[in-house]
């Protein structure tokens, strides 16, 4: 077990309390096994998108949120800022907040501040990225009446632990923002939300941020920006394999590719091999050949319609209580209550 995450908790204006939370380290053999399995797939090689978020990937993702082409993060943040007070007024208190894949937590500030005006608020960011959890501490540690305990865990493992710790009187608000749900293909997304629902009690809430359908050129620009930050974010996955598994990917012979899959209504990110080549990954006991033009599929981002979200709520054991839509960059923030 590695060193624990140290999360600050500020119980009042006057005191700072340090809370430590032990966590299970993500073993690199799991990364090696997943890389081997994904790159052995035929005809489409793939790598799991969760591995995009090491220290470098999490830092690059923060930059993506600032790019003019990527309106998603700003839309999400606008909605949270504009509707935080109303959202909080719809929740029965006292509330405990668990955020799945919090990233830096920057956008969550509006909700936490609105809640903290009403009560002391326990906030549990659940992240596989240690870097992201460190950012949460910096971004949100100064809010009055908040206690932050970060869990370096997979989504459902973390949620299970949070659900087990809350008191019988406490209502759980789960945040799943940034359209991270879109990284699951729609059937897997529904299955995931059912598992989330299974950890909740009737009356608990889920706030789901989901990106909506929009013109394809706008979507493609968002995932292939002119500065090349998204390309670096994507290619970092190969660099991560080099760093952690002693791989010998030569990044000059691979290119980032974003394309729209009309059948699934998703933007797909791939990495294209620019020549025939063979790559060794000794720590995964593995080597792999690429043909010129062949791709590795690294991420999908499904785009929703408001009707689809409504049906998804019903399908997964929730009732939609409110939905706010950003008009500048079509994006929906949906408040669902567990039935
Ligand atoms: C698309 S980013 C969104 C970050 C933030 N919620 C936002 O809206 O800006 C997805 C986040 O989820 C985390 N993540 C990805 N897969 C995960 C998993 N299986 N369990 C826990 N966290 C995960 C990543 O590290 C990343 O920070």
GROMACS .gro file of C-alpha atoms and ligand atoms in nm:
model
  366
    1UNK     CA    1   0.000   0.000   0.000
    2UNK     CA    2   0.133   0.344  -0.093
    3UNK     CA    3   0.118   0.661   0.114
    4UNK     CA    4  -0.234   0.772   0.201
    5UNK     CA    5  -0.413   1.057   0.033
    6UNK     CA    6  -0.413   1.356   0.262
    7UNK     CA    7  -0.727   1.558   0.232
    8UNK     CA    8  -0.789   1.882   0.415
    9UNK     CA    9  -1.112   1.929   0.599
   10UNK     CA   10  -1.218   2.273   0.704
   11UNK     CA   11  -1.479   2.243   0.971
   12UNK     CA   12  -1.516   2.614   1.041
   13UNK     CA   13  -1.363   2.946   0.944
   14UNK     CA   14  -1.107   2.904   1.218
   15UNK     CA   15  -0.982   2.545   1.192
   16UNK     CA   16  -0.809   2.323   0.942
   17UNK     CA   17  -0.828   1.951   1.006
   18UNK     CA   18  -0.613   1.704   0.817
   19UNK     CA   19  -0.785   1.375   0.740
   20UNK     CA   20  -0.602   1.078   0.601
   21UNK     CA   21  -0.767   0.811   0.397
   22UNK     CA   22  -0.581   0.495   0.305
   23UNK     CA   23  -0.636   0.361  -0.043
   24UNK     CA   24  -0.551   0.062  -0.254
   25UNK     CA   25  -0.284   0.134  -0.516
   26UNK     CA   26  -0.382   0.060  -0.877
   27UNK     CA   27  -0.139  -0.221  -0.956
   28UNK     CA   28   0.064  -0.177  -1.274
   29UNK     CA   29   0.010  -0.548  -1.357
   30UNK     CA   30  -0.356  -0.458  -1.422
   31UNK     CA   31  -0.237  -0.187  -1.662
   32UNK     CA   32  -0.002  -0.438  -1.831
   33UNK     CA   33  -0.279  -0.698  -1.861
   34UNK     CA   34  -0.526  -0.445  -2.004
   35UNK     CA   35  -0.269  -0.315  -2.254
   36UNK     CA   36  -0.190  -0.668  -2.367
   37UNK     CA   37  -0.560  -0.759  -2.400
   38UNK     CA   38  -0.653  -0.434  -2.577
   39UNK     CA   39  -0.369  -0.440  -2.828
   40UNK     CA   40  -0.438  -0.807  -2.904
   41UNK     CA   41  -0.795  -0.731  -3.016
   42UNK     CA   42  -0.874  -0.795  -3.380
   43UNK     CA   43  -0.972  -0.625  -3.606
   44UNK     CA   44  -0.988  -0.311  -3.385
   45UNK     CA   45  -0.708  -0.265  -3.133
   46UNK     CA   46  -0.811  -0.063  -2.832
   47UNK     CA   47  -0.687   0.086  -2.503
   48UNK     CA   48  -0.919   0.170  -2.213
   49UNK     CA   49  -0.988   0.542  -2.182
   50UNK     CA   50  -0.937   0.540  -1.806
   51UNK     CA   51  -0.563   0.502  -1.872
   52UNK     CA   52  -0.555   0.845  -2.039
   53UNK     CA   53  -0.552   0.997  -1.689
   54UNK     CA   54  -0.207   0.963  -1.539
   55UNK     CA   55  -0.037   1.277  -1.400
   56UNK     CA   56   0.038   1.413  -1.748
   57UNK     CA   57  -0.306   1.321  -1.885
   58UNK     CA   58  -0.493   1.480  -1.595
   59UNK     CA   59  -0.291   1.801  -1.634
   60UNK     CA   60  -0.356   1.807  -2.011
   61UNK     CA   61  -0.728   1.747  -1.952
   62UNK     CA   62  -0.740   2.064  -1.741
   63UNK     CA   63  -0.589   2.256  -2.035
   64UNK     CA   64  -0.842   2.105  -2.278
   65UNK     CA   65  -1.115   2.263  -2.064
   66UNK     CA   66  -0.967   2.607  -2.143
   67UNK     CA   67  -0.952   2.564  -2.521
   68UNK     CA   68  -1.188   2.775  -2.736
   69UNK     CA   69  -1.295   2.465  -2.934
   70UNK     CA   70  -1.394   2.265  -2.623
   71UNK     CA   71  -1.710   2.440  -2.501
   72UNK     CA   72  -1.822   2.139  -2.296
   73UNK     CA   73  -1.644   2.227  -1.969
   74UNK     CA   74  -1.755   2.592  -1.979
   75UNK     CA   75  -2.117   2.492  -2.048
   76UNK     CA   76  -2.113   2.247  -1.756
   77UNK     CA   77  -1.961   2.512  -1.529
   78UNK     CA   78  -2.210   2.783  -1.640
   79UNK     CA   79  -2.504   2.556  -1.561
   80UNK     CA   80  -2.366   2.461  -1.221
   81UNK     CA   81  -2.298   2.827  -1.134
   82UNK     CA   82  -2.638   2.952  -1.252
   83UNK     CA   83  -2.848   2.678  -1.094
   84UNK     CA   84  -2.653   2.573  -0.783
   85UNK     CA   85  -2.885   2.751  -0.540
   86UNK     CA   86  -3.199   2.607  -0.699
   87UNK     CA   87  -3.046   2.262  -0.717
   88UNK     CA   88  -2.949   2.266  -0.350
   89UNK     CA   89  -3.296   2.392  -0.253
   90UNK     CA   90  -3.441   2.078  -0.415
   91UNK     CA   91  -3.233   1.843  -0.197
   92UNK     CA   92  -3.351   1.725   0.141
   93UNK     CA   93  -3.078   1.779   0.402
   94UNK     CA   94  -2.834   1.684   0.542
   95UNK     CA   95  -2.644   1.597   0.225
   96UNK     CA   96  -2.321   1.400   0.169
   97UNK     CA   97  -2.161   1.451  -0.175
   98UNK     CA   98  -1.976   1.182  -0.372
   99UNK     CA   99  -1.828   1.283  -0.707
  100UNK     CA  100  -1.742   1.012  -0.963
  101UNK     CA  101  -1.430   1.109  -1.160
  102UNK     CA  102  -1.407   1.456  -1.006
  103UNK     CA  103  -1.103   1.566  -1.207
  104UNK     CA  104  -0.978   1.886  -1.039
  105UNK     CA  105  -1.322   1.951  -0.884
  106UNK     CA  106  -1.305   2.312  -1.004
  107UNK     CA  107  -1.657   2.311  -1.148
  108UNK     CA  108  -1.802   2.156  -0.833
  109UNK     CA  109  -1.722   2.465  -0.627
  110UNK     CA  110  -2.058   2.633  -0.700
  111UNK     CA  111  -2.259   2.337  -0.568
  112UNK     CA  112  -2.038   2.282  -0.266
  113UNK     CA  113  -2.047   2.650  -0.173
  114UNK     CA  114  -2.427   2.655  -0.202
  115UNK     CA  115  -2.451   2.343   0.017
  116UNK     CA  116  -2.197   2.472   0.268
  117UNK     CA  117  -2.406   2.786   0.320
  118UNK     CA  118  -2.670   2.553   0.461
  119UNK     CA  119  -2.471   2.277   0.637
  120UNK     CA  120  -2.130   2.125   0.705
  121UNK     CA  121  -2.071   1.922   0.389
  122UNK     CA  122  -1.871   1.600   0.358
  123UNK     CA  123  -1.735   1.578   0.002
  124UNK     CA  124  -1.584   1.255  -0.136
  125UNK     CA  125  -1.414   1.284  -0.477
  126UNK     CA  126  -1.362   0.937  -0.627
  127UNK     CA  127  -1.078   0.924  -0.879
  128UNK     CA  128  -0.831   0.684  -1.032
  129UNK     CA  129  -0.598   0.978  -1.089
  130UNK     CA  130  -0.390   1.074  -0.787
  131UNK     CA  131  -0.294   1.395  -0.967
  132UNK     CA  132  -0.664   1.489  -0.996
  133UNK     CA  133  -0.717   1.430  -0.624
  134UNK     CA  134  -0.423   1.656  -0.546
  135UNK     CA  135  -0.585   1.924  -0.765
  136UNK     CA  136  -0.916   1.886  -0.576
  137UNK     CA  137  -0.737   1.961  -0.254
  138UNK     CA  138  -0.592   2.282  -0.402
  139UNK     CA  139  -0.915   2.391  -0.576
  140UNK     CA  140  -1.168   2.330  -0.300
  141UNK     CA  141  -0.978   2.307   0.028
  142UNK     CA  142  -1.054   2.672   0.112
  143UNK     CA  143  -1.435   2.638   0.116
  144UNK     CA  144  -1.581   2.701   0.460
  145UNK     CA  145  -1.763   2.414   0.631
  146UNK     CA  146  -1.642   2.144   0.392
  147UNK     CA  147  -1.458   1.823   0.475
  148UNK     CA  148  -1.287   1.656   0.181
  149UNK     CA  149  -1.180   1.292   0.179
  150UNK     CA  150  -1.046   1.170  -0.154
  151UNK     CA  151  -1.073   0.809  -0.263
  152UNK     CA  152  -0.822   0.683  -0.518
  153UNK     CA  153  -1.057   0.417  -0.649
  154UNK     CA  154  -1.261   0.300  -0.943
  155UNK     CA  155  -1.604   0.468  -0.951
  156UNK     CA  156  -1.817   0.191  -0.801
  157UNK     CA  157  -1.562   0.079  -0.541
  158UNK     CA  158  -1.540   0.437  -0.415
  159UNK     CA  159  -1.915   0.489  -0.419
  160UNK     CA  160  -1.970   0.168  -0.222
  161UNK     CA  161  -1.735   0.293   0.049
  162UNK     CA  162  -1.898   0.635   0.068
  163UNK     CA  163  -2.246   0.482   0.080
  164UNK     CA  164  -2.136   0.251   0.362
  165UNK     CA  165  -2.003   0.543   0.570
  166UNK     CA  166  -2.291   0.782   0.555
  167UNK     CA  167  -2.527   0.798   0.853
  168UNK     CA  168  -2.889   0.679   0.822
  169UNK     CA  169  -3.012   1.041   0.829
  170UNK     CA  170  -2.775   1.156   0.552
  171UNK     CA  171  -2.893   1.194   0.195
  172UNK     CA  172  -2.640   1.108  -0.077
  173UNK     CA  173  -2.587   1.337  -0.377
  174UNK     CA  174  -2.378   1.170  -0.647
  175UNK     CA  175  -2.219   1.400  -0.906
  176UNK     CA  176  -2.120   1.262  -1.245
  177UNK     CA  177  -2.020   1.567  -1.446
  178UNK     CA  178  -1.830   1.656  -1.762
  179UNK     CA  179  -2.024   1.407  -1.976
  180UNK     CA  180  -1.800   1.129  -1.847
  181UNK     CA  181  -2.105   0.903  -1.883
  182UNK     CA  182  -2.057   0.947  -2.261
  183UNK     CA  183  -1.732   0.750  -2.239
  184UNK     CA  184  -1.944   0.437  -2.195
  185UNK     CA  185  -2.127   0.311  -2.502
  186UNK     CA  186  -2.503   0.363  -2.439
  187UNK     CA  187  -2.589   0.007  -2.319
  188UNK     CA  188  -2.281  -0.001  -2.093
  189UNK     CA  189  -2.370   0.349  -1.966
  190UNK     CA  190  -2.719   0.230  -1.870
  191UNK     CA  191  -2.573  -0.075  -1.699
  192UNK     CA  192  -2.327   0.144  -1.509
  193UNK     CA  193  -2.603   0.379  -1.391
  194UNK     CA  194  -2.805   0.080  -1.267
  195UNK     CA  195  -2.504  -0.021  -1.058
  196UNK     CA  196  -2.479   0.335  -0.925
  197UNK     CA  197  -2.852   0.321  -0.841
  198UNK     CA  198  -2.798  -0.008  -0.655
  199UNK     CA  199  -2.566   0.173  -0.411
  200UNK     CA  200  -2.829   0.441  -0.336
  201UNK     CA  201  -3.135   0.458  -0.117
  202UNK     CA  202  -3.472   0.585  -0.245
  203UNK     CA  203  -3.466   0.965  -0.230
  204UNK     CA  204  -3.089   0.993  -0.293
  205UNK     CA  205  -2.992   1.203  -0.597
  206UNK     CA  206  -2.769   1.191  -0.901
  207UNK     CA  207  -2.663   1.503  -1.089
  208UNK     CA  208  -2.560   1.398  -1.439
  209UNK     CA  209  -2.380   1.635  -1.678
  210UNK     CA  210  -2.419   1.515  -2.039
  211UNK     CA  211  -2.310   1.671  -2.367
  212UNK     CA  212  -2.586   1.701  -2.627
  213UNK     CA  213  -2.590   1.643  -3.002
  214UNK     CA  214  -2.451   1.930  -3.210
  215UNK     CA  215  -2.313   1.988  -3.560
  216UNK     CA  216  -2.040   1.739  -3.651
  217UNK     CA  217  -1.773   1.999  -3.748
  218UNK     CA  218  -1.814   2.162  -3.405
  219UNK     CA  219  -1.778   1.825  -3.234
  220UNK     CA  220  -1.473   1.725  -3.434
  221UNK     CA  221  -1.300   2.057  -3.362
  222UNK     CA  222  -1.363   2.002  -2.990
  223UNK     CA  223  -1.171   1.672  -3.006
  224UNK     CA  224  -0.902   1.785  -3.248
  225UNK     CA  225  -0.807   2.138  -3.144
  226UNK     CA  226  -0.575   2.353  -3.349
  227UNK     CA  227  -0.314   2.377  -3.073
  228UNK     CA  228  -0.281   1.999  -3.056
  229UNK     CA  229  -0.354   1.963  -2.684
  230UNK     CA  230  -0.611   1.686  -2.736
  231UNK     CA  231  -0.362   1.513  -2.966
  232UNK     CA  232  -0.102   1.527  -2.688
  233UNK     CA  233  -0.362   1.402  -2.436
  234UNK     CA  234  -0.434   1.103  -2.660
  235UNK     CA  235  -0.073   1.023  -2.756
  236UNK     CA  236   0.027   1.046  -2.390
  237UNK     CA  237  -0.133   0.704  -2.354
  238UNK     CA  238   0.148   0.556  -2.565
  239UNK     CA  239   0.404   0.767  -2.375
  240UNK     CA  240   0.256   0.628  -2.051
  241UNK     CA  241   0.309   0.273  -2.177
  242UNK     CA  242   0.670   0.368  -2.254
  243UNK     CA  243   0.717   0.519  -1.906
  244UNK     CA  244   0.539   0.255  -1.697
  245UNK     CA  245   0.582  -0.063  -1.901
  246UNK     CA  246   0.916   0.007  -2.075
  247UNK     CA  247   0.744   0.020  -2.414
  248UNK     CA  248   0.929   0.145  -2.721
  249UNK     CA  249   0.649   0.330  -2.904
  250UNK     CA  250   0.807   0.595  -3.128
  251UNK     CA  251   0.548   0.874  -3.098
  252UNK     CA  252   0.666   1.036  -3.423
  253UNK     CA  253   0.514   0.744  -3.610
  254UNK     CA  254   0.165   0.774  -3.460
  255UNK     CA  255  -0.102   1.046  -3.506
  256UNK     CA  256  -0.412   1.152  -3.316
  257UNK     CA  257  -0.740   1.102  -3.500
  258UNK     CA  258  -1.092   1.221  -3.407
  259UNK     CA  259  -1.390   1.096  -3.606
  260UNK     CA  260  -1.767   1.094  -3.576
  261UNK     CA  261  -1.948   0.760  -3.562
  262UNK     CA  262  -2.302   0.837  -3.684
  263UNK     CA  263  -2.431   0.493  -3.588
  264UNK     CA  264  -2.350   0.541  -3.219
  265UNK     CA  265  -2.370   0.924  -3.224
  266UNK     CA  266  -2.024   0.952  -3.070
  267UNK     CA  267  -1.695   1.118  -3.134
  268UNK     CA  268  -1.423   0.853  -3.131
  269UNK     CA  269  -1.059   0.921  -3.057
  270UNK     CA  270  -0.807   0.689  -3.216
  271UNK     CA  271  -0.430   0.675  -3.259
  272UNK     CA  272  -0.322   0.595  -3.614
  273UNK     CA  273  -0.002   0.415  -3.704
  274UNK     CA  274   0.172   0.609  -3.984
  275UNK     CA  275   0.377   0.310  -4.105
  276UNK     CA  276   0.414  -0.065  -4.070
  277UNK     CA  277   0.591  -0.109  -3.737
  278UNK     CA  278   0.646  -0.341  -3.442
  279UNK     CA  279   0.647  -0.225  -3.079
  280UNK     CA  280   0.784  -0.411  -2.778
  281UNK     CA  281   0.630  -0.372  -2.431
  282UNK     CA  282   0.862  -0.581  -2.212
  283UNK     CA  283   0.687  -0.519  -1.878
  284UNK     CA  284   0.370  -0.658  -2.034
  285UNK     CA  285   0.561  -0.952  -2.182
  286UNK     CA  286   0.430  -0.855  -2.518
  287UNK     CA  287   0.508  -0.713  -2.859
  288UNK     CA  288   0.265  -0.600  -3.122
  289UNK     CA  289   0.264  -0.518  -3.495
  290UNK     CA  290   0.085  -0.227  -3.658
  291UNK     CA  291   0.005  -0.193  -4.027
  292UNK     CA  292   0.025   0.153  -4.184
  293UNK     CA  293  -0.310   0.328  -4.130
  294UNK     CA  294  -0.426   0.089  -3.858
  295UNK     CA  295  -0.570   0.255  -3.547
  296UNK     CA  296  -0.598   0.203  -3.172
  297UNK     CA  297  -0.936   0.314  -3.041
  298UNK     CA  298  -0.879   0.505  -2.717
  299UNK     CA  299  -1.203   0.684  -2.629
  300UNK     CA  300  -1.564   0.735  -2.733
  301UNK     CA  301  -1.776   1.034  -2.634
  302UNK     CA  302  -2.144   0.967  -2.690
  303UNK     CA  303  -2.368   1.270  -2.752
  304UNK     CA  304  -2.720   1.262  -2.608
  305UNK     CA  305  -3.060   1.410  -2.680
  306UNK     CA  306  -3.271   1.540  -2.388
  307UNK     CA  307  -3.532   1.269  -2.462
  308UNK     CA  308  -3.265   1.001  -2.447
  309UNK     CA  309  -3.160   1.125  -2.103
  310UNK     CA  310  -3.518   1.117  -1.978
  311UNK     CA  311  -3.557   0.757  -2.099
  312UNK     CA  312  -3.219   0.668  -1.947
  313UNK     CA  313  -3.335   0.795  -1.605
  314UNK     CA  314  -3.647   0.577  -1.619
  315UNK     CA  315  -3.450   0.281  -1.744
  316UNK     CA  316  -3.198   0.287  -1.463
  317UNK     CA  317  -3.422   0.337  -1.157
  318UNK     CA  318  -3.431   0.717  -1.137
  319UNK     CA  319  -3.691   0.990  -1.183
  320UNK     CA  320  -3.587   1.315  -1.349
  321UNK     CA  321  -3.664   1.601  -1.112
  322UNK     CA  322  -3.510   1.888  -1.310
  323UNK     CA  323  -3.302   1.949  -1.619
  324UNK     CA  324  -3.111   2.262  -1.718
  325UNK     CA  325  -2.976   2.307  -2.071
  326UNK     CA  326  -2.704   2.545  -2.183
  327UNK     CA  327  -2.803   2.722  -2.504
  328UNK     CA  328  -2.457   2.848  -2.603
  329UNK     CA  329  -2.308   2.493  -2.608
  330UNK     CA  330  -2.593   2.239  -2.592
  331UNK     CA  331  -2.528   2.051  -2.268
  332UNK     CA  332  -2.770   1.914  -2.009
  333UNK     CA  333  -2.743   1.905  -1.632
  334UNK     CA  334  -3.005   1.657  -1.508
  335UNK     CA  335  -3.110   1.607  -1.147
  336UNK     CA  336  -3.239   1.254  -1.097
  337UNK     CA  337  -3.392   1.109  -0.780
  338UNK     CA  338  -3.354   0.739  -0.692
  339UNK     CA  339  -3.699   0.578  -0.696
  340LIG     C1  340  -1.371   1.332  -1.861
  340LIG     S1  341  -1.282   1.353  -1.711
  340LIG     C2  342  -1.397   1.456  -1.624
  340LIG     C3  343  -1.338   1.528  -1.506
  340LIG     C4  344  -1.436   1.621  -1.433
  340LIG     N1  345  -1.549   1.548  -1.379
  340LIG     C5  346  -1.487   1.727  -1.528
  340LIG     O1  347  -1.607   1.728  -1.552
  340LIG     O2  348  -1.407   1.810  -1.574
  340LIG     C6  349  -1.301   1.195  -1.636
  340LIG     C7  350  -1.236   1.182  -1.497
  340LIG     O3  351  -1.273   1.055  -1.444
  340LIG     C8  352  -1.158   0.986  -1.396
  340LIG     N2  353  -1.182   0.843  -1.423
  340LIG     C9  354  -1.182   0.780  -1.543
  340LIG     N3  355  -1.213   0.650  -1.530
  340LIG    C10  356  -1.233   0.629  -1.396
  340LIG    C11  357  -1.269   0.515  -1.318
  340LIG     N4  358  -1.292   0.397  -1.375
  340LIG     N5  359  -1.283   0.531  -1.184
  340LIG    C12  360  -1.259   0.651  -1.124
  340LIG     N6  361  -1.224   0.763  -1.193
  340LIG    C13  362  -1.212   0.753  -1.327
  340LIG    C14  363  -1.041   1.043  -1.473
  340LIG     O4  364  -0.921   1.034  -1.400
  340LIG    C15  365  -1.086   1.187  -1.500
  340LIG     O5  366  -1.037   1.276  -1.404
   0.00000   0.00000   0.00000
